[in-house]
């Protein structure tokens, strides 16, 4: 991560009264809660004929 981004991350976490680790964990959890695992693992193959 570029230093300016890390500095901004630290400032935002501090402003929210959180550690950087807790803030990042919260963001990742929010992101993961929006993902449906079924759509990731149950993808069907497209009906495209293969060339031999």
C-alpha atoms as a PDB file:
ATOM      1  CA  UNK A   1       0.000   0.000   0.000  1.00  0.00           C
ATOM      2  CA  UNK A   2       1.392   3.421  -0.865  1.00  0.00           C
ATOM      3  CA  UNK A   3       2.445   5.469   2.155  1.00  0.00           C
ATOM      4  CA  UNK A   4      -0.102   8.262   1.540  1.00  0.00           C
ATOM      5  CA  UNK A   5      -2.908   5.680   1.498  1.00  0.00           C
ATOM      6  CA  UNK A   6      -1.607   4.054   4.678  1.00  0.00           C
ATOM      7  CA  UNK A   7      -1.448   7.454   6.365  1.00  0.00           C
ATOM      8  CA  UNK A   8      -5.008   8.204   5.293  1.00  0.00           C
ATOM      9  CA  UNK A   9      -6.173   4.798   6.519  1.00  0.00           C
ATOM     10  CA  UNK A  10      -4.563   5.424   9.901  1.00  0.00           C
ATOM     11  CA  UNK A  11      -6.163   8.873  10.134  1.00  0.00           C
ATOM     12  CA  UNK A  12      -9.635   7.564   9.266  1.00  0.00           C
ATOM     13  CA  UNK A  13      -9.361   4.680  11.720  1.00  0.00           C
ATOM     14  CA  UNK A  14      -8.188   7.041  14.457  1.00  0.00           C
ATOM     15  CA  UNK A  15     -11.046   9.470  13.723  1.00  0.00           C
ATOM     16  CA  UNK A  16     -13.491   6.584  14.149  1.00  0.00           C
ATOM     17  CA  UNK A  17     -11.828   5.569  17.424  1.00  0.00           C
ATOM     18  CA  UNK A  18     -10.624   2.265  16.022  1.00  0.00           C
ATOM     19  CA  UNK A  19      -7.309   0.611  15.362  1.00  0.00           C
ATOM     20  CA  UNK A  20      -6.321   0.192  11.728  1.00  0.00           C
ATOM     21  CA  UNK A  21      -6.668  -3.562  12.139  1.00  0.00           C
ATOM     22  CA  UNK A  22     -10.212  -3.287  13.528  1.00  0.00           C
ATOM     23  CA  UNK A  23     -11.216  -0.791  10.848  1.00  0.00           C
ATOM     24  CA  UNK A  24      -9.890  -2.975   8.019  1.00  0.00           C
ATOM     25  CA  UNK A  25     -11.547  -6.047   9.561  1.00  0.00           C
ATOM     26  CA  UNK A  26     -14.864  -4.179   9.648  1.00  0.00           C
ATOM     27  CA  UNK A  27     -14.526  -3.151   5.986  1.00  0.00           C
ATOM     28  CA  UNK A  28     -13.633  -6.670   4.884  1.00  0.00           C
ATOM     29  CA  UNK A  29     -16.542  -8.130   6.853  1.00  0.00           C
ATOM     30  CA  UNK A  30     -18.961  -5.665   5.256  1.00  0.00           C
ATOM     31  CA  UNK A  31     -17.613  -6.559   1.815  1.00  0.00           C
ATOM     32  CA  UNK A  32     -17.814 -10.311   2.437  1.00  0.00           C
ATOM     33  CA  UNK A  33     -21.388 -10.010   3.683  1.00  0.00           C
ATOM     34  CA  UNK A  34     -22.368  -8.697   0.244  1.00  0.00           C
ATOM     35  CA  UNK A  35     -20.996 -11.737  -1.598  1.00  0.00           C
ATOM     36  CA  UNK A  36     -23.145 -14.805  -2.223  1.00  0.00           C
ATOM     37  CA  UNK A  37     -20.868 -17.848  -2.053  1.00  0.00           C
ATOM     38  CA  UNK A  38     -23.359 -19.876  -4.077  1.00  0.00           C
ATOM     39  CA  UNK A  39     -22.847 -17.596  -7.059  1.00  0.00           C
ATOM     40  CA  UNK A  40     -19.083 -18.016  -6.842  1.00  0.00           C
ATOM     41  CA  UNK A  41     -18.916 -21.786  -6.580  1.00  0.00           C
ATOM     42  CA  UNK A  42     -21.902 -22.944  -8.650  1.00  0.00           C
ATOM     43  CA  UNK A  43     -21.114 -21.394 -11.967  1.00  0.00           C
ATOM     44  CA  UNK A  44     -22.175 -23.445 -14.937  1.00  0.00           C
ATOM     45  CA  UNK A  45     -20.090 -23.824 -18.062  1.00  0.00           C
ATOM     46  CA  UNK A  46     -21.271 -21.834 -21.020  1.00  0.00           C
ATOM     47  CA  UNK A  47     -22.711 -23.953 -23.846  1.00  0.00           C
ATOM     48  CA  UNK A  48     -19.865 -23.207 -26.243  1.00  0.00           C
ATOM     49  CA  UNK A  49     -18.703 -26.121 -28.394  1.00  0.00           C
ATOM     50  CA  UNK A  50     -15.002 -26.895 -28.137  1.00  0.00           C
ATOM     51  CA  UNK A  51     -12.836 -27.092 -31.201  1.00  0.00           C
ATOM     52  CA  UNK A  52     -10.938 -30.336 -31.516  1.00  0.00           C
END
